Amino acid sequence: DAGVIQSPRHEVTEMGQEVTLRCKPISGHDYLFWYRQTMMRGLELLIYFNNNVPIDDSGMPEDRFSAKMPNASFSTLKIQPSEPRDSAVYFCASSLARFSGKTGELFFGEGSRLTVL
Amino acid sequence: RKEVEQDPGPFNVPEGATVAFNCTYSNSASQSFFWYRQDCRKEPKLLMSVYSSGNEDGRFTAQLNRASQYISLLIRDSKLSDSATYLCVVNPITGGGNKLTFGTGTQLKVEL
């Protein structure tokens, strides 16, 4: 079975350019998450969706970041304009149903490594 | 104070050694706890959940101390393949929800 698919795997861009990251969750999963990982701050939750509806976007750093989920099989994270401090690995993850004390498995994509010069 | 804190390491241990990692969390109402493993330049993957009574999965033992708000992971008979970063993960929302908070990870290097 296909896992979470992200594209692009690597992106190098210049400050001020628009960046769009894409994610295809595992079929049937009803939660989708966008995380950002840096050495200094680790994995930070940016936003998550349930059944394509944004539930919590409190982790989105500022208005330059936006995320959409137009259907159950596709989501985008957009940065416009990009800045050097946005350089990080952006992970998309999906999961099935709510967490209980005995579940909690997020399935991560391989990540999109973004470098903003 | 960070929501989830871990010693970043690295922990350098010889093959066959026993190694333990601790993690503390700040929200006493947190309900669910997990350990994830992340190999270098790869995505995180669930290693094991942490149950109140403690639980074991082969060479790995996880324990939870709610009174002190810490979680531990013990790895016995370390293998070279155990070399990775171990992420402590907490669900801080009372009553459930899906907002997992990750620690910054503890790096383990198992050497010959």
PDB file of C-alpha atoms in Angstrom:
ATOM      1  CA  ASP A   1       0.000   0.000   0.000  1.00  0.00           C
ATOM      2  CA  ALA A   2       1.206   3.492  -0.765  1.00  0.00           C
ATOM      3  CA  GLY A   3       2.168   5.610   2.185  1.00  0.00           C
ATOM      4  CA  VAL A   4       1.915   9.362   2.521  1.00  0.00           C
ATOM      5  CA  ILE A   5       3.346  10.950  -0.592  1.00  0.00           C
ATOM      6  CA  GLN A   6       4.954  14.375  -0.529  1.00  0.00           C
ATOM      7  CA  SER A   7       6.382  16.524  -3.269  1.00  0.00           C
ATOM      8  CA  PRO A   8       8.797  17.988  -3.967  1.00  0.00           C
ATOM      9  CA  ARG A   9      11.372  16.084  -1.929  1.00  0.00           C
ATOM     10  CA  HIS A  10      13.826  18.957  -2.179  1.00  0.00           C
ATOM     11  CA  GLU A  11      13.305  22.580  -3.052  1.00  0.00           C
ATOM     12  CA  VAL A  12      15.810  25.380  -3.208  1.00  0.00           C
ATOM     13  CA  THR A  13      14.402  28.820  -3.815  1.00  0.00           C
ATOM     14  CA  GLU A  14      15.252  32.443  -3.325  1.00  0.00           C
ATOM     15  CA  MET A  15      13.845  34.721  -0.702  1.00  0.00           C
ATOM     16  CA  GLY A  16      10.571  36.233  -1.769  1.00  0.00           C
ATOM     17  CA  GLN A  17       9.505  33.379  -3.996  1.00  0.00           C
ATOM     18  CA  GLU A  18       6.322  31.407  -3.495  1.00  0.00           C
ATOM     19  CA  VAL A  19       6.724  27.812  -2.351  1.00  0.00           C
ATOM     20  CA  THR A  20       4.027  25.161  -2.625  1.00  0.00           C
ATOM     21  CA  LEU A  21       4.403  21.810  -0.920  1.00  0.00           C
ATOM     22  CA  ARG A  22       2.049  18.967  -1.728  1.00  0.00           C
ATOM     23  CA  CYS A  23       0.777  15.958   0.135  1.00  0.00           C
ATOM     24  CA  LYS A  24      -1.312  12.919  -0.648  1.00  0.00           C
ATOM     25  CA  PRO A  25      -2.432  11.156   2.541  1.00  0.00           C
ATOM     26  CA  ILE A  26      -3.029   7.458   2.921  1.00  0.00           C
ATOM     27  CA  SER A  27      -6.357   6.538   1.416  1.00  0.00           C
ATOM     28  CA  GLY A  28      -9.074   6.339   4.043  1.00  0.00           C
ATOM     29  CA  HIS A  29      -7.251   8.385   6.643  1.00  0.00           C
ATOM     30  CA  ASP A  30      -9.395  11.234   7.908  1.00  0.00           C
ATOM     31  CA  TYR A  31      -6.742  13.322   9.665  1.00  0.00           C
ATOM     32  CA  LEU A  32      -3.948  15.174   7.916  1.00  0.00           C
ATOM     33  CA  PHE A  33      -1.148  17.075   9.619  1.00  0.00           C
ATOM     34  CA  TRP A  34       1.569  19.442   8.490  1.00  0.00           C
ATOM     35  CA  TYR A  35       4.707  19.551  10.647  1.00  0.00           C
ATOM     36  CA  ARG A  36       7.933  21.509  10.300  1.00  0.00           C
ATOM     37  CA  GLN A  37      11.239  20.181  11.628  1.00  0.00           C
ATOM     38  CA  THR A  38      14.386  22.166  12.390  1.00  0.00           C
ATOM     39  CA  MET A  39      17.416  21.312  14.478  1.00  0.00           C
ATOM     40  CA  MET A  40      16.646  24.047  16.973  1.00  0.00           C
ATOM     41  CA  ARG A  41      12.916  23.566  17.426  1.00  0.00           C
ATOM     42  CA  GLY A  42      12.347  19.937  16.493  1.00  0.00           C
ATOM     43  CA  LEU A  43       8.998  18.917  15.057  1.00  0.00           C
ATOM     44  CA  GLU A  44       6.351  21.619  15.277  1.00  0.00           C
ATOM     45  CA  LEU A  45       2.731  21.109  14.333  1.00  0.00           C
ATOM     46  CA  LEU A  46       1.645  23.783  11.893  1.00  0.00           C
ATOM     47  CA  ILE A  47      -1.944  22.797  11.128  1.00  0.00           C
ATOM     48  CA  TYR A  48      -4.175  19.780  11.004  1.00  0.00           C
ATOM     49  CA  PHE A  49      -7.340  18.830   9.156  1.00  0.00           C
ATOM     50  CA  ASN A  50     -10.135  16.425   9.931  1.00  0.00           C
ATOM     51  CA  ASN A  51     -12.259  15.328   6.985  1.00  0.00           C
ATOM     52  CA  ASN A  52     -10.699  18.119   4.900  1.00  0.00           C
ATOM     53  CA  VAL A  53     -11.659  20.815   7.423  1.00  0.00           C
ATOM     54  CA  PRO A  54      -8.902  22.767   9.206  1.00  0.00           C
ATOM     55  CA  ILE A  55      -9.238  22.095  12.926  1.00  0.00           C
ATOM     56  CA  ASP A  56      -6.269  23.856  14.464  1.00  0.00           C
ATOM     57  CA  ASP A  57      -3.959  26.264  12.668  1.00  0.00           C
ATOM     58  CA  SER A  58      -2.477  27.847  15.770  1.00  0.00           C
ATOM     59  CA  GLY A  59       0.959  26.572  14.813  1.00  0.00           C
ATOM     60  CA  MET A  60       1.079  28.409  11.509  1.00  0.00           C
ATOM     61  CA  PRO A  61       3.856  30.915  12.095  1.00  0.00           C
ATOM     62  CA  GLU A  62       2.370  33.895  10.279  1.00  0.00           C
ATOM     63  CA  ASP A  63       0.177  35.007   7.426  1.00  0.00           C
ATOM     64  CA  ARG A  64       2.793  34.054   4.882  1.00  0.00           C
ATOM     65  CA  PHE A  65       1.815  30.437   5.512  1.00  0.00           C
ATOM     66  CA  SER A  66      -1.431  28.936   4.267  1.00  0.00           C
ATOM     67  CA  ALA A  67      -2.724  25.396   3.905  1.00  0.00           C
ATOM     68  CA  LYS A  68      -5.616  23.895   2.039  1.00  0.00           C
ATOM     69  CA  MET A  69      -7.208  20.508   1.695  1.00  0.00           C
ATOM     70  CA  PRO A  70      -9.607  20.650  -1.255  1.00  0.00           C
ATOM     71  CA  ASN A  71     -10.392  16.938  -1.070  1.00  0.00           C
ATOM     72  CA  ALA A  72      -9.602  13.829   0.932  1.00  0.00           C
ATOM     73  CA  SER A  73      -6.601  12.908  -1.181  1.00  0.00           C
ATOM     74  CA  PHE A  74      -4.709  16.165  -1.509  1.00  0.00           C
ATOM     75  CA  SER A  75      -3.351  18.999   0.600  1.00  0.00           C
ATOM     76  CA  THR A  76      -1.022  21.911  -0.013  1.00  0.00           C
ATOM     77  CA  LEU A  77       1.096  24.094   2.218  1.00  0.00           C
ATOM     78  CA  LYS A  78       2.024  27.403   0.673  1.00  0.00           C
ATOM     79  CA  ILE A  79       4.585  29.952   1.779  1.00  0.00           C
ATOM     80  CA  GLN A  80       4.386  33.354   0.141  1.00  0.00           C
ATOM     81  CA  PRO A  81       6.743  35.156   0.263  1.00  0.00           C
ATOM     82  CA  SER A  82       9.376  32.738   1.499  1.00  0.00           C
ATOM     83  CA  GLU A  83      12.187  33.800   3.837  1.00  0.00           C
ATOM     84  CA  PRO A  84      15.500  32.135   4.782  1.00  0.00           C
ATOM     85  CA  ARG A  85      14.142  31.318   8.262  1.00  0.00           C
ATOM     86  CA  ASP A  86      11.528  29.101   6.602  1.00  0.00           C
ATOM     87  CA  SER A  87      14.286  26.655   5.668  1.00  0.00           C
ATOM     88  CA  ALA A  88      13.332  23.341   7.257  1.00  0.00           C
ATOM     89  CA  VAL A  89      11.988  19.894   6.519  1.00  0.00           C
ATOM     90  CA  TYR A  90       8.224  19.960   6.138  1.00  0.00           C
ATOM     91  CA  PHE A  91       6.445  16.720   6.920  1.00  0.00           C
ATOM     92  CA  CYS A  92       2.931  15.750   6.072  1.00  0.00           C
ATOM     93  CA  ALA A  93       1.323  12.976   8.122  1.00  0.00           C
ATOM     94  CA  SER A  94      -2.021  11.259   8.156  1.00  0.00           C
ATOM     95  CA  SER A  95      -3.906   9.103  10.608  1.00  0.00           C
ATOM     96  CA  LEU A  96      -7.124   7.244  11.010  1.00  0.00           C
ATOM     97  CA  ALA A  97      -9.661   8.351  13.587  1.00  0.00           C
ATOM     98  CA  ARG A  98      -9.102   9.923  16.955  1.00  0.00           C
ATOM     99  CA  PHE A  99      -6.255   8.974  19.217  1.00  0.00           C
ATOM    100  CA  SER A 100      -6.922   6.859  22.203  1.00  0.00           C
ATOM    101  CA  GLY A 101      -4.485   5.847  24.878  1.00  0.00           C
ATOM    102  CA  LYS A 102      -3.440   2.884  22.839  1.00  0.00           C
ATOM    103  CA  THR A 103      -3.142   4.285  19.369  1.00  0.00           C
ATOM    104  CA  GLY A 104      -1.481   7.442  18.272  1.00  0.00           C
ATOM    105  CA  GLU A 105       0.188   6.323  15.103  1.00  0.00           C
ATOM    106  CA  LEU A 106       0.865   9.083  12.649  1.00  0.00           C
ATOM    107  CA  PHE A 107       2.079   7.974   9.241  1.00  0.00           C
ATOM    108  CA  PHE A 108       4.591  10.469   7.941  1.00  0.00           C
ATOM    109  CA  GLY A 109       5.654  11.183   4.408  1.00  0.00           C
ATOM    110  CA  GLU A 110       9.340  11.372   3.576  1.00  0.00           C
ATOM    111  CA  GLY A 111       9.306  15.128   3.943  1.00  0.00           C
ATOM    112  CA  SER A 112      10.038  18.118   1.739  1.00  0.00           C
ATOM    113  CA  ARG A 113      13.418  19.691   2.444  1.00  0.00           C
ATOM    114  CA  LEU A 114      13.135  23.415   1.796  1.00  0.00           C
ATOM    115  CA  THR A 115      16.083  25.758   1.498  1.00  0.00           C
ATOM    116  CA  VAL A 116      15.401  29.452   1.064  1.00  0.00           C
ATOM    117  CA  LEU A 117      18.458  31.436   0.021  1.00  0.00           C
TER     118      LEU A 117
ATOM    119  CA  ARG B   1       9.193  25.724  29.758  1.00  0.00           C
ATOM    120  CA  LYS B   2       8.866  23.447  26.745  1.00  0.00           C
ATOM    121  CA  GLU B   3       5.854  21.148  26.638  1.00  0.00           C
ATOM    122  CA  VAL B   4       8.077  18.122  26.123  1.00  0.00           C
ATOM    123  CA  GLU B   5      11.734  18.071  27.096  1.00  0.00           C
ATOM    124  CA  GLN B   6      14.414  15.548  26.283  1.00  0.00           C
ATOM    125  CA  ASP B   7      18.165  15.338  26.685  1.00  0.00           C
ATOM    126  CA  PRO B   8      19.425  15.743  23.104  1.00  0.00           C
ATOM    127  CA  GLY B   9      22.400  13.444  23.647  1.00  0.00           C
ATOM    128  CA  PRO B  10      24.121  11.978  21.777  1.00  0.00           C
ATOM    129  CA  PHE B  11      24.290   8.827  23.808  1.00  0.00           C
ATOM    130  CA  ASN B  12      27.221   6.772  22.537  1.00  0.00           C
ATOM    131  CA  VAL B  13      27.017   3.190  23.776  1.00  0.00           C
ATOM    132  CA  PRO B  14      28.719  -0.078  22.849  1.00  0.00           C
ATOM    133  CA  GLU B  15      26.777  -2.825  21.196  1.00  0.00           C
ATOM    134  CA  GLY B  16      25.031  -4.952  23.802  1.00  0.00           C
ATOM    135  CA  ALA B  17      24.703  -2.161  26.339  1.00  0.00           C
ATOM    136  CA  THR B  18      21.526  -1.091  28.085  1.00  0.00           C
ATOM    137  CA  VAL B  19      20.563   2.543  27.627  1.00  0.00           C
ATOM    138  CA  ALA B  20      17.731   4.609  29.050  1.00  0.00           C
ATOM    139  CA  PHE B  21      16.187   7.876  27.924  1.00  0.00           C
ATOM    140  CA  ASN B  22      13.936  10.118  29.943  1.00  0.00           C
ATOM    141  CA  CYS B  23      11.474  12.726  28.870  1.00  0.00           C
ATOM    142  CA  THR B  24       9.448  15.218  30.912  1.00  0.00           C
ATOM    143  CA  TYR B  25       6.197  16.883  29.972  1.00  0.00           C
ATOM    144  CA  SER B  26       4.629  20.019  31.362  1.00  0.00           C
ATOM    145  CA  ASN B  27       0.884  19.458  31.004  1.00  0.00           C
ATOM    146  CA  SER B  28      -0.332  17.273  33.848  1.00  0.00           C
ATOM    147  CA  ALA B  29      -3.605  16.670  31.990  1.00  0.00           C
ATOM    148  CA  SER B  30      -1.840  14.932  29.110  1.00  0.00           C
ATOM    149  CA  GLN B  31      -3.504  11.676  28.220  1.00  0.00           C
ATOM    150  CA  SER B  32      -1.452   9.758  25.709  1.00  0.00           C
ATOM    151  CA  PHE B  33       2.252   9.131  25.393  1.00  0.00           C
ATOM    152  CA  PHE B  34       4.406   7.567  22.724  1.00  0.00           C
ATOM    153  CA  TRP B  35       7.948   6.994  21.566  1.00  0.00           C
ATOM    154  CA  TYR B  36       8.789   7.549  17.930  1.00  0.00           C
ATOM    155  CA  ARG B  37      12.018   6.675  16.182  1.00  0.00           C
ATOM    156  CA  GLN B  38      13.591   8.798  13.452  1.00  0.00           C
ATOM    157  CA  ASP B  39      16.519   7.586  11.393  1.00  0.00           C
ATOM    158  CA  CYS B  40      18.899  10.139   9.905  1.00  0.00           C
ATOM    159  CA  ARG B  41      17.195  12.134   7.140  1.00  0.00           C
ATOM    160  CA  LYS B  42      14.091   9.968   7.338  1.00  0.00           C
ATOM    161  CA  GLU B  43      10.580  10.440   8.628  1.00  0.00           C
ATOM    162  CA  PRO B  44       9.551   9.641  12.218  1.00  0.00           C
ATOM    163  CA  LYS B  45       7.868   6.305  12.830  1.00  0.00           C
ATOM    164  CA  LEU B  46       5.937   5.064  15.846  1.00  0.00           C
ATOM    165  CA  LEU B  47       8.085   2.838  18.042  1.00  0.00           C
ATOM    166  CA  MET B  48       5.640   2.161  20.851  1.00  0.00           C
ATOM    167  CA  SER B  49       2.881   3.593  22.965  1.00  0.00           C
ATOM    168  CA  VAL B  50       3.462   4.160  26.667  1.00  0.00           C
ATOM    169  CA  TYR B  51       0.871   2.735  29.023  1.00  0.00           C
ATOM    170  CA  SER B  52       0.344   3.720  32.635  1.00  0.00           C
ATOM    171  CA  SER B  53       1.355   0.292  33.850  1.00  0.00           C
ATOM    172  CA  GLY B  54       4.482   0.211  31.731  1.00  0.00           C
ATOM    173  CA  ASN B  55       4.907  -1.950  28.684  1.00  0.00           C
ATOM    174  CA  GLU B  56       7.514  -3.987  26.923  1.00  0.00           C
ATOM    175  CA  ASP B  57       8.121  -4.802  23.283  1.00  0.00           C
ATOM    176  CA  GLY B  58      11.055  -7.126  22.848  1.00  0.00           C
ATOM    177  CA  ARG B  59      14.183  -5.284  23.951  1.00  0.00           C
ATOM    178  CA  PHE B  60      12.274  -2.055  24.502  1.00  0.00           C
ATOM    179  CA  THR B  61      10.519  -1.062  27.725  1.00  0.00           C
ATOM    180  CA  ALA B  62       8.502   2.110  28.169  1.00  0.00           C
ATOM    181  CA  GLN B  63       7.315   3.509  31.472  1.00  0.00           C
ATOM    182  CA  LEU B  64       5.175   6.415  32.565  1.00  0.00           C
ATOM    183  CA  ASN B  65       5.326   8.247  35.867  1.00  0.00           C
ATOM    184  CA  ARG B  66       2.344  10.569  36.008  1.00  0.00           C
ATOM    185  CA  ALA B  67       3.189  11.959  39.435  1.00  0.00           C
ATOM    186  CA  SER B  68       6.566  13.178  38.232  1.00  0.00           C
ATOM    187  CA  GLN B  69       5.404  13.778  34.671  1.00  0.00           C
ATOM    188  CA  TYR B  70       8.096  11.806  33.002  1.00  0.00           C
ATOM    189  CA  ILE B  71       8.322   9.014  30.481  1.00  0.00           C
ATOM    190  CA  SER B  72      11.213   6.644  29.991  1.00  0.00           C
ATOM    191  CA  LEU B  73      12.449   4.296  27.304  1.00  0.00           C
ATOM    192  CA  LEU B  74      14.855   1.490  28.107  1.00  0.00           C
ATOM    193  CA  ILE B  75      16.681  -0.390  25.371  1.00  0.00           C
ATOM    194  CA  ARG B  76      18.400  -3.621  26.348  1.00  0.00           C
ATOM    195  CA  ASP B  77      21.106  -5.403  24.373  1.00  0.00           C
ATOM    196  CA  SER B  78      21.607  -2.459  22.012  1.00  0.00           C
ATOM    197  CA  LYS B  79      22.137  -3.225  18.348  1.00  0.00           C
ATOM    198  CA  LEU B  80      23.913  -1.141  15.748  1.00  0.00           C
ATOM    199  CA  SER B  81      20.546  -0.806  14.033  1.00  0.00           C
ATOM    200  CA  ASP B  82      19.135   0.954  17.098  1.00  0.00           C
ATOM    201  CA  SER B  83      21.183   4.025  16.190  1.00  0.00           C
ATOM    202  CA  ALA B  84      18.607   6.744  15.593  1.00  0.00           C
ATOM    203  CA  THR B  85      16.918   9.700  17.248  1.00  0.00           C
ATOM    204  CA  TYR B  86      14.178   8.795  19.713  1.00  0.00           C
ATOM    205  CA  LEU B  87      11.323  11.261  19.995  1.00  0.00           C
ATOM    206  CA  CYS B  88       9.129  11.509  23.061  1.00  0.00           C
ATOM    207  CA  VAL B  89       5.571  12.364  22.066  1.00  0.00           C
ATOM    208  CA  VAL B  90       2.665  13.592  24.167  1.00  0.00           C
ATOM    209  CA  ASN B  91      -0.966  14.244  23.406  1.00  0.00           C
ATOM    210  CA  PRO B  92      -1.561  17.242  25.639  1.00  0.00           C
ATOM    211  CA  ILE B  93      -5.252  17.722  25.032  1.00  0.00           C
ATOM    212  CA  THR B  94      -7.580  16.543  27.757  1.00  0.00           C
ATOM    213  CA  GLY B  95     -10.181  14.159  26.435  1.00  0.00           C
ATOM    214  CA  GLY B  96      -8.350  13.187  23.308  1.00  0.00           C
ATOM    215  CA  GLY B  97      -7.832  15.081  20.125  1.00  0.00           C
ATOM    216  CA  ASN B  98      -5.027  14.612  17.717  1.00  0.00           C
ATOM    217  CA  LYS B  99      -2.548  17.346  18.529  1.00  0.00           C
ATOM    218  CA  LEU B 100       0.618  15.416  19.259  1.00  0.00           C
ATOM    219  CA  THR B 101       3.552  17.368  20.668  1.00  0.00           C
ATOM    220  CA  PHE B 102       7.018  16.059  19.877  1.00  0.00           C
ATOM    221  CA  GLY B 103      10.157  16.475  21.914  1.00  0.00           C
ATOM    222  CA  THR B 104      13.288  17.475  20.050  1.00  0.00           C
ATOM    223  CA  GLY B 105      14.638  13.954  20.363  1.00  0.00           C
ATOM    224  CA  THR B 106      17.511  12.072  21.942  1.00  0.00           C
ATOM    225  CA  GLN B 107      20.206  10.808  19.614  1.00  0.00           C
ATOM    226  CA  LEU B 108      21.536   7.299  20.167  1.00  0.00           C
ATOM    227  CA  LYS B 109      24.687   5.973  18.570  1.00  0.00           C
ATOM    228  CA  VAL B 110      25.472   2.307  19.095  1.00  0.00           C
ATOM    229  CA  GLU B 111      29.088   1.446  18.352  1.00  0.00           C
ATOM    230  CA  LEU B 112      31.045  -1.741  17.835  1.00  0.00           C
TER     231      LEU B 112
END
